XYZ file of C-alpha atoms in Angstrom:
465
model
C 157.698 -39.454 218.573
C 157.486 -42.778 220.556
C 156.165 -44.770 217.725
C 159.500 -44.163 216.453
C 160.722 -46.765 219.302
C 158.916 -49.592 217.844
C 159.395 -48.786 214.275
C 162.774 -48.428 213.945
C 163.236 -51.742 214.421
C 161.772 -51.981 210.437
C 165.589 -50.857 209.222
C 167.887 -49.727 211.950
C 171.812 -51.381 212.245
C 173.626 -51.156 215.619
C 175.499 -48.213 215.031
C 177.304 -45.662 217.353
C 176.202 -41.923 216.562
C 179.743 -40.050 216.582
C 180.231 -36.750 218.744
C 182.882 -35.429 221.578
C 182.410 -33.770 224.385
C 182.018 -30.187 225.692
C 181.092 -28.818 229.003
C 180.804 -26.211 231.395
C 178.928 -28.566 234.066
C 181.321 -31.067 236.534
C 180.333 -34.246 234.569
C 178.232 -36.898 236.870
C 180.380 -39.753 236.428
C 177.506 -42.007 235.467
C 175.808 -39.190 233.789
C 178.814 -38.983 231.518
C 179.494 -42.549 231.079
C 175.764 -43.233 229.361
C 175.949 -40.414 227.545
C 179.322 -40.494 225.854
C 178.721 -44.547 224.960
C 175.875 -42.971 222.487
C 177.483 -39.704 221.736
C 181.074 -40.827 220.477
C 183.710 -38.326 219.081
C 184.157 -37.352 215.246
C 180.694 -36.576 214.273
C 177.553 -34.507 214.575
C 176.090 -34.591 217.907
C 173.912 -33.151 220.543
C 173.493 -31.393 224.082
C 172.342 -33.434 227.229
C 170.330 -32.195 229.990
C 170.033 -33.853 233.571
C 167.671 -31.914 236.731
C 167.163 -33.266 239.522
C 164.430 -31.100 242.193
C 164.764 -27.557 240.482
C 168.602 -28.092 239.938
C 170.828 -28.753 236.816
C 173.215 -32.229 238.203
C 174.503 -32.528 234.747
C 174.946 -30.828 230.966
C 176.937 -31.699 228.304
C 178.015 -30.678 224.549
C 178.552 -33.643 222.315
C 180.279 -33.969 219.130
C 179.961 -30.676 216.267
C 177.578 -28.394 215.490
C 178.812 -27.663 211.846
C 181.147 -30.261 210.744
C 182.040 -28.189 207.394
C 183.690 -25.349 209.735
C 184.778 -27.532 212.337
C 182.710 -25.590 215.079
C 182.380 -27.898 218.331
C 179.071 -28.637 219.610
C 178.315 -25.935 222.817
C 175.548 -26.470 225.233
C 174.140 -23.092 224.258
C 172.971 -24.474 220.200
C 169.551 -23.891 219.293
C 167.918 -26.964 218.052
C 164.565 -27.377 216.107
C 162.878 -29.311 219.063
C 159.693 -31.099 216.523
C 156.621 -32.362 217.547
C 158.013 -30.971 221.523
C 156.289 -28.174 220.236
C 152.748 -29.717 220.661
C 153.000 -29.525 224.380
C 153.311 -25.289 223.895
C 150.802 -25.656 221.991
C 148.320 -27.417 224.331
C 149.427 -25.170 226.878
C 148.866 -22.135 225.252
C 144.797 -23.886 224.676
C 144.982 -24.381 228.422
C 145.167 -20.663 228.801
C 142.615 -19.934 226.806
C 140.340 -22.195 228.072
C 141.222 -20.406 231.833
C 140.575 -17.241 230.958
C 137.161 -17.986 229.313
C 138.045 -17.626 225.708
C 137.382 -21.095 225.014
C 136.185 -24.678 226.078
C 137.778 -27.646 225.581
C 134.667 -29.179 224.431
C 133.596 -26.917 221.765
C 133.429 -28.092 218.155
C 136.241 -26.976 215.947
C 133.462 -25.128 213.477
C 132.408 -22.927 216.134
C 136.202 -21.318 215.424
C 137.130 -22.887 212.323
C 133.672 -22.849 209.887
C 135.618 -23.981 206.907
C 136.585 -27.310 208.212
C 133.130 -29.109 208.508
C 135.182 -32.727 208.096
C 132.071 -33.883 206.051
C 129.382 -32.859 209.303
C 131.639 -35.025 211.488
C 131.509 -33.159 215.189
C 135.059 -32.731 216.270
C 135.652 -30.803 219.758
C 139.050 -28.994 220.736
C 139.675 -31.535 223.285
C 139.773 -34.496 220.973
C 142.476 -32.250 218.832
C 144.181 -32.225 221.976
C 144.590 -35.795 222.732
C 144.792 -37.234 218.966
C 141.376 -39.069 218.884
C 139.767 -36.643 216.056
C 140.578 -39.056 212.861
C 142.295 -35.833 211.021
C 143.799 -37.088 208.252
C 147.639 -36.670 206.666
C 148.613 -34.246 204.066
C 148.272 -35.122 200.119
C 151.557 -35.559 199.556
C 151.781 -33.758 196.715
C 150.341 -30.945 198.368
C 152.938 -31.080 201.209
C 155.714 -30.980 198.542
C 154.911 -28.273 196.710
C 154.379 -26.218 200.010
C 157.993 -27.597 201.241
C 159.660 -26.325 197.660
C 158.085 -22.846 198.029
C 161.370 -20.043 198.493
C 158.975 -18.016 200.985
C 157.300 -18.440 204.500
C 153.978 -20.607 204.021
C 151.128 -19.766 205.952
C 149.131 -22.094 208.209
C 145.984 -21.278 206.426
C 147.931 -23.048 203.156
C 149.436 -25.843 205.229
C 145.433 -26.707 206.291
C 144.388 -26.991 202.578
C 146.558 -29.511 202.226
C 144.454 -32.050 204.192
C 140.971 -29.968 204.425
C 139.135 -31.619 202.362
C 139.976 -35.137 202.654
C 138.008 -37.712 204.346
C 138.570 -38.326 208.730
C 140.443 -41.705 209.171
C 137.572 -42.705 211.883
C 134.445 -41.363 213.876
C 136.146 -38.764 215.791
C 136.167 -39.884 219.870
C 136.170 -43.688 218.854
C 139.548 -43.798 218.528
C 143.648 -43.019 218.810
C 146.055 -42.058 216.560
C 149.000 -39.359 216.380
C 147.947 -36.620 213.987
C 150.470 -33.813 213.125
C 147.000 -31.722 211.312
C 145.048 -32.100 214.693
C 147.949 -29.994 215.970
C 147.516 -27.650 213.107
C 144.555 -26.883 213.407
C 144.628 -26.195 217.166
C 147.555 -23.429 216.164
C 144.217 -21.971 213.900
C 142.317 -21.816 216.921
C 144.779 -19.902 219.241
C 144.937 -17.279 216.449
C 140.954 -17.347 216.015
C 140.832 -16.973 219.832
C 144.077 -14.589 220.436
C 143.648 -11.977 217.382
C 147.248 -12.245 217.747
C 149.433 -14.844 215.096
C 150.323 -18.279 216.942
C 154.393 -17.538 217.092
C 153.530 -14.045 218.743
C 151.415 -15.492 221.149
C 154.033 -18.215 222.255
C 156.424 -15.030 222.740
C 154.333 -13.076 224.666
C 152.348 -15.910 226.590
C 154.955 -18.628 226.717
C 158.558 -18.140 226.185
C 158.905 -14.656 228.083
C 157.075 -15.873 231.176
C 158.847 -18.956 231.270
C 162.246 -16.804 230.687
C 163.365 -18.478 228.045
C 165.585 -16.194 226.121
C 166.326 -18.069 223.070
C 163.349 -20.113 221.906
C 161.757 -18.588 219.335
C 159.189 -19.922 216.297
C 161.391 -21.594 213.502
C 161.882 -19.612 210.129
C 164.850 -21.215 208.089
C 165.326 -17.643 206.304
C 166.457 -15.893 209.904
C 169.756 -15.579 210.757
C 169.581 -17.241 214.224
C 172.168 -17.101 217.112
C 173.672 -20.554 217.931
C 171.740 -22.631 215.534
C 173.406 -25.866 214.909
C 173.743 -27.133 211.854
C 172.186 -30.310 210.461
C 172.683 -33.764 209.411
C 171.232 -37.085 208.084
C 172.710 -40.406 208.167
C 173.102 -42.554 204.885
C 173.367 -46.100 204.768
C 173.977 -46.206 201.075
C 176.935 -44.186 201.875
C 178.027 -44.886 205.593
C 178.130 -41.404 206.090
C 176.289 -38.321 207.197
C 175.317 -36.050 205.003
C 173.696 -32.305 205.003
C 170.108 -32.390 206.432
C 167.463 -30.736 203.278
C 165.574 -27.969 203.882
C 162.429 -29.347 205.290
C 161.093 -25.331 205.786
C 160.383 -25.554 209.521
C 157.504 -23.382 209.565
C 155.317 -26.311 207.582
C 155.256 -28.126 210.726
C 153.595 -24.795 212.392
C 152.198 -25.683 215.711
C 152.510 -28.925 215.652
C 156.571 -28.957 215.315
C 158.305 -25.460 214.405
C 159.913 -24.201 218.007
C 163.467 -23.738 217.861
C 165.175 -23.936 221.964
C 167.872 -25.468 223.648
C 168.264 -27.684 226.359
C 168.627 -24.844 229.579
C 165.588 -23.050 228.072
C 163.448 -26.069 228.148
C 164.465 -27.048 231.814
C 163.486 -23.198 232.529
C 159.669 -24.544 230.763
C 159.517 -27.029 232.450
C 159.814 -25.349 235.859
C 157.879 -22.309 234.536
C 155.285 -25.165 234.385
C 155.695 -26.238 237.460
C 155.959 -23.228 239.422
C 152.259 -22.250 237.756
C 153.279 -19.230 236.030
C 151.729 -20.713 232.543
C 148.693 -22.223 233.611
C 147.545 -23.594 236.951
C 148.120 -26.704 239.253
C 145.062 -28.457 237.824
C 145.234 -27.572 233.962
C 148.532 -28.815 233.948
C 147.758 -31.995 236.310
C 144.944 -32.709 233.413
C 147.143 -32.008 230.618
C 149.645 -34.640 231.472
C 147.151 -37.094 232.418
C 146.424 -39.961 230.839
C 142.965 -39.517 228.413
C 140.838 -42.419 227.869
C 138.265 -43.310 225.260
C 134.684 -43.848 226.121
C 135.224 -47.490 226.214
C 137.663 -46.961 228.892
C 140.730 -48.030 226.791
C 143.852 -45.936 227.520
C 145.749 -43.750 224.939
C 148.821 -43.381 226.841
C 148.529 -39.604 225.964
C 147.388 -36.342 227.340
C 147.430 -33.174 225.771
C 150.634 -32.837 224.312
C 152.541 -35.193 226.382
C 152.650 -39.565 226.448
C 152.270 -40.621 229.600
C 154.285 -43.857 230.940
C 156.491 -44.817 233.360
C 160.105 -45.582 233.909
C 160.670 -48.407 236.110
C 157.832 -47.936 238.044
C 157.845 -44.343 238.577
C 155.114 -42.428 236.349
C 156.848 -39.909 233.973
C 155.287 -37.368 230.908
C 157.742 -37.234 227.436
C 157.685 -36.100 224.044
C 159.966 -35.990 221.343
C 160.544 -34.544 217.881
C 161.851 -34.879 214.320
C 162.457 -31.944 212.029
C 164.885 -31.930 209.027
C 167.986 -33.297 210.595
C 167.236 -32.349 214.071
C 165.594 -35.008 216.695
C 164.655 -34.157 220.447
C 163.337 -36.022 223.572
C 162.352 -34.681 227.227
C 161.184 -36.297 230.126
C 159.787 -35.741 233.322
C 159.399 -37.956 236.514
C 156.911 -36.007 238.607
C 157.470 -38.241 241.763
C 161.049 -37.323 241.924
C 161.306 -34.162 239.996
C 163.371 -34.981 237.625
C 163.717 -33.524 234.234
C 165.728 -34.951 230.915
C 166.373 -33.255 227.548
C 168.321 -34.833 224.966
C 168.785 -32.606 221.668
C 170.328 -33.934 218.358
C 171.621 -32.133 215.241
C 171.662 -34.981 213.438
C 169.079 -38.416 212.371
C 169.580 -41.111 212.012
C 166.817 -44.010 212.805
C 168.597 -46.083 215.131
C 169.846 -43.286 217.313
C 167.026 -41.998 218.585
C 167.314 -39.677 221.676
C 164.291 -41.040 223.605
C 167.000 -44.251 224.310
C 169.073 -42.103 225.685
C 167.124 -40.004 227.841
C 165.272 -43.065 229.132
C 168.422 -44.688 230.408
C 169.636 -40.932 232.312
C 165.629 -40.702 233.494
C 166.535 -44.341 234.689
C 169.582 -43.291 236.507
C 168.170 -40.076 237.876
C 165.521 -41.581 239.853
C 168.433 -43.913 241.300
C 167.243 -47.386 239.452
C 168.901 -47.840 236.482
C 167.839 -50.211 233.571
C 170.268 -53.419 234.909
C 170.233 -55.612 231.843
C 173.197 -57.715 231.314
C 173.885 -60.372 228.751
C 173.798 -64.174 229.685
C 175.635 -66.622 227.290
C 173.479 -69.123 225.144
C 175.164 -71.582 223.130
C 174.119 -71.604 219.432
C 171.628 -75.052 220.459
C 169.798 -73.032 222.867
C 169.529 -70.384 220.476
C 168.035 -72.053 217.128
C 164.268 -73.047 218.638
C 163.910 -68.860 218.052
C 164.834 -68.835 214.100
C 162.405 -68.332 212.175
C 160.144 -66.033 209.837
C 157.954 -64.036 212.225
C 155.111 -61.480 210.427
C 152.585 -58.435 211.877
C 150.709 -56.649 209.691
C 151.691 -58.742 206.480
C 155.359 -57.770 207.049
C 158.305 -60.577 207.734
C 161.049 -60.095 210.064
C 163.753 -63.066 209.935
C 165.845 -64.374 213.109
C 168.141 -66.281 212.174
C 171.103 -68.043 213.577
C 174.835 -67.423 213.137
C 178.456 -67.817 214.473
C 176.737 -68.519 217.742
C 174.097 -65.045 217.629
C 170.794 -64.169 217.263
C 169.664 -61.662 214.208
C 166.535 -59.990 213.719
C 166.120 -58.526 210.283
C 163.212 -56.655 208.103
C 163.571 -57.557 204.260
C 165.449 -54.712 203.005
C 167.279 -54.144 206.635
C 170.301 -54.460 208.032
C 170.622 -56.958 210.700
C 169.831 -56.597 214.771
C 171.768 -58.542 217.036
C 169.587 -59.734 219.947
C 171.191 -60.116 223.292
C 169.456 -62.782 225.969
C 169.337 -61.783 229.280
C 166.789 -64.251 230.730
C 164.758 -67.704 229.329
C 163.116 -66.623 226.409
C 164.122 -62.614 226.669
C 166.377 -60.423 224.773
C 167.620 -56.986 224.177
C 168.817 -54.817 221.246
C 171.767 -52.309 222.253
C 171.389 -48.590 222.119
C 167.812 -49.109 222.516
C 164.446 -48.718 224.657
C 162.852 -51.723 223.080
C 163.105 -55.439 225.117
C 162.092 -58.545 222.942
C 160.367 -61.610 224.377
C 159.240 -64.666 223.216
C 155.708 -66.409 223.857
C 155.028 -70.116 223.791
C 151.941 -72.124 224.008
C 150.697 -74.160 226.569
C 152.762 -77.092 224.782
C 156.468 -75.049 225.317
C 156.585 -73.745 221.468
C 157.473 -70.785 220.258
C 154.226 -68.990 218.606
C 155.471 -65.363 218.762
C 157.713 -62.437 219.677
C 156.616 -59.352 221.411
C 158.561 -56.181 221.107
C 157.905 -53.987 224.471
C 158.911 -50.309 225.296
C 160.552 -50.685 228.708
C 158.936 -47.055 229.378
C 155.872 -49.187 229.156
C 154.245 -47.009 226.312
C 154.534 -49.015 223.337
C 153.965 -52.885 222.087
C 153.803 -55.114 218.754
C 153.531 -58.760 218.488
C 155.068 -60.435 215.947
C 153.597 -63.826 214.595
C 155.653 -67.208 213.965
C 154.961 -68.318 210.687
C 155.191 -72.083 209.323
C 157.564 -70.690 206.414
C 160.823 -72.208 206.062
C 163.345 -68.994 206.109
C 165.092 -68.118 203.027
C 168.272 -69.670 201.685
C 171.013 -67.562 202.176
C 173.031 -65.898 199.317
């Protein structure tokens, strides 16, 4: 999920995701006042979740949960939660591994003989923390699977990338892998004798008490389920979410939950009723390549920090559904954001960041300073990473940041050289030489996960229309 807060600056517009208000909880003033400047009135919307030490401060139902029928939003919906499901997933390997059914460093063939990934050892622990090179789908395996009218299994869903090639030497490197995930859900059957979604019943969700998570299956008839949407562009409007058959993304994304029953995880998890102290301690630690370089990930959390404090948060995308929790050990605080609808300049993870912020009693303070138009044209220019442009240009007195293709950013200074996008977690600043000149712009999380650097280029930018 948190690549998603670099990359949507590749097309997103600074737009307001509509919804209204619902709530059984005495709103936090604050609490309220962040979340309803995301969450407006008149649209789909989303549930909000705020602990603080073991206690719920603040929860609220945004906007609809099936605009056809007119059905307000209700802090109750069940939400497909995404990749959030990885986390269950480690956690039920955890388990495994403490009751001597597994080890985190055997090879994946000892389990799994089929998937030899050309004689390439692979162990479960580099599943775990996305350093095993599995590769994506084919594509046109994916669809087909996705236009099937019945339940896919996960033994089908691994064909689909089986017998293609590992994207690098397995240990030597980092990068998020949905299949990894996949097959670990293989595993926990191999190990179990029991199907994945009826061990996460029996192991996870009735443990942890949590009454109405369940394993996703678009066919069921499920209690509370809010309905989906996507945003268009092409039509400034949102329209019905596809089918994207939730049980394809299997144990790497198919849990369905809502916002009080993962608050109830997460203190299940902390109270050591899942798995102990020190599995859960390692799980949420930071893992690190043998060349020392971090990975900002565990096993089935990314690990950062919100200003200053350390924190562990995931988040999801599935169909029209997006999701984001965090969790600030230090001060015990939890955040869920859940949203029945997409849209790629909306993402949750901004808001949850700025409640996390608030929570912990430092909230992100950036305010706008005024530059006059002379101040801001040194930054114009065409910028590139990765052989893509991005154009800042200047007008009517503001900076714009734009992808070919995109609609345009407006970036806000707040200090020499710095600058801000609203509605989101990302912070721009600009880098100059030892001579004063402008030779790039780097894009920073301000949860201090992510980074990109974007290149000025000698080109001249393009004559306007």
């Amino acid at each position: 999920m948190l690549p998603l807060i670099l990359s949507f600056l590749a097309c997103l517009s600074p737009d307001v995701c509509p919804a209204n208000g619902q709530s059984r909880t005495r709103p936090a003033p604050e609490f309220d006042r962040i979340a309803s400047s995301a969450l407006k009135a008149g649209g789909p919307g989303g549930v909000v979740l705020v602990a603080r030490k073991g206690r719920v401060v603040y929860q609220k139902a945004f906007g609809m949960a099936n605009m056809e029928l007119g059905v307000p939003m209700r802090e109750e919906m069940v939400f497909n939660i995404g990749s959030m499901t990885k986390q269950f997933t480690a956690v039920a390997v955890l388990q495994l591994v403490e009751r001597g059914k597994l080890s985190l460093q055997d090879e994946v063939t000892k389990y799994l003989p089929d998937y030899t990934a050309g004689g390439q050892k692979i162990t479960v622990e580099q599943l775990l923390t996305h350093t095993a090179g599995i590769p994506a789908s084919a594509p046109e395996a994916m669809t087909r699977l996705q236009g099937e009218k019945r339940l896919v299994t996960l033994q089908e869903i691994i064909a689909t990338f089986k017998g293609r090639p590992l994207d690098f030497t397995p240990g030597t490197k980092w990068s998020y892998s949905n299949n990894g995930y996949m097959l670990l859900g293989a595993i926990i059957e191999k190990v179990s004798g029991i199907p994945y979604p009826e061990y996460l019943e029996k192991n996870l969700f009735e443990p942890a008490g949590m009454t109405a998570t369940h394993f996703g299956d678009d066919y069921k008839v499920v209690r509370n389920r809010a309905a989906s949407y996507i945003y268009s562009r092409a039509e400034s409007q949102f329209l019905n979410a596809a089918n994207d058959k939730v049980e394809t993304a299997y144990s790497a994304g198919a849990i369905q939950s809502t916002a009080e029953d993962l608050f109830r995880w997460n203190q299940a998890l902390l109270s050591n009723k899942l798995v102990t102290k020190e599995s859960l301690a390692k799980a949420r630690a930071e893992y690190k390549l043998p060349d020392g370089q971090g990975t900002h990930y565990g096993y089935g959390w990314f690990v950062g920090n919100i200003q200053g404090s350390p924190m562990v948060e995931h988040g999801g995308n599935m169909g029209g559904f997006m999701s984001h929790a965090i969790y600030l050990p230090r001060e015990d605080v939890f955040v869920v954001v859940l949203y029945n609808f997409r849209a790629p300049d909306r993402l949750p993870e901004f808001l949850a960041g700025d409640l996390a912020a608030l929570a912990i009693g430092r909230p992100y303070d950036i305010r706008e300073i005024s530059l006059d138009e002379s101040a801001l044209r040194p930054y114009a220019g065409v910028y590139e990473e990765g052989g893509v442009e991005r154009l800042l240009t200047v007008e009517g007195g503001r900076l714009y940041y734009q992808r070919a293709g995109a609609n345009r950013l407006l970036m806000k200074p707040y200090a020499k050289d710095k600058f801000f996008f609203d509605n989101t977690a990302v912070v721009a600043e600009f880098k100059r030489d030892a001579g004063g000149k402008i030779v790039a712009l780097s894009l920073t999380s301000k949860r201090g996960i992510s980074s990109s650097t974007l290149r000025r280029t000698d080109k001249p930018l393009p004559a306007r229309p």
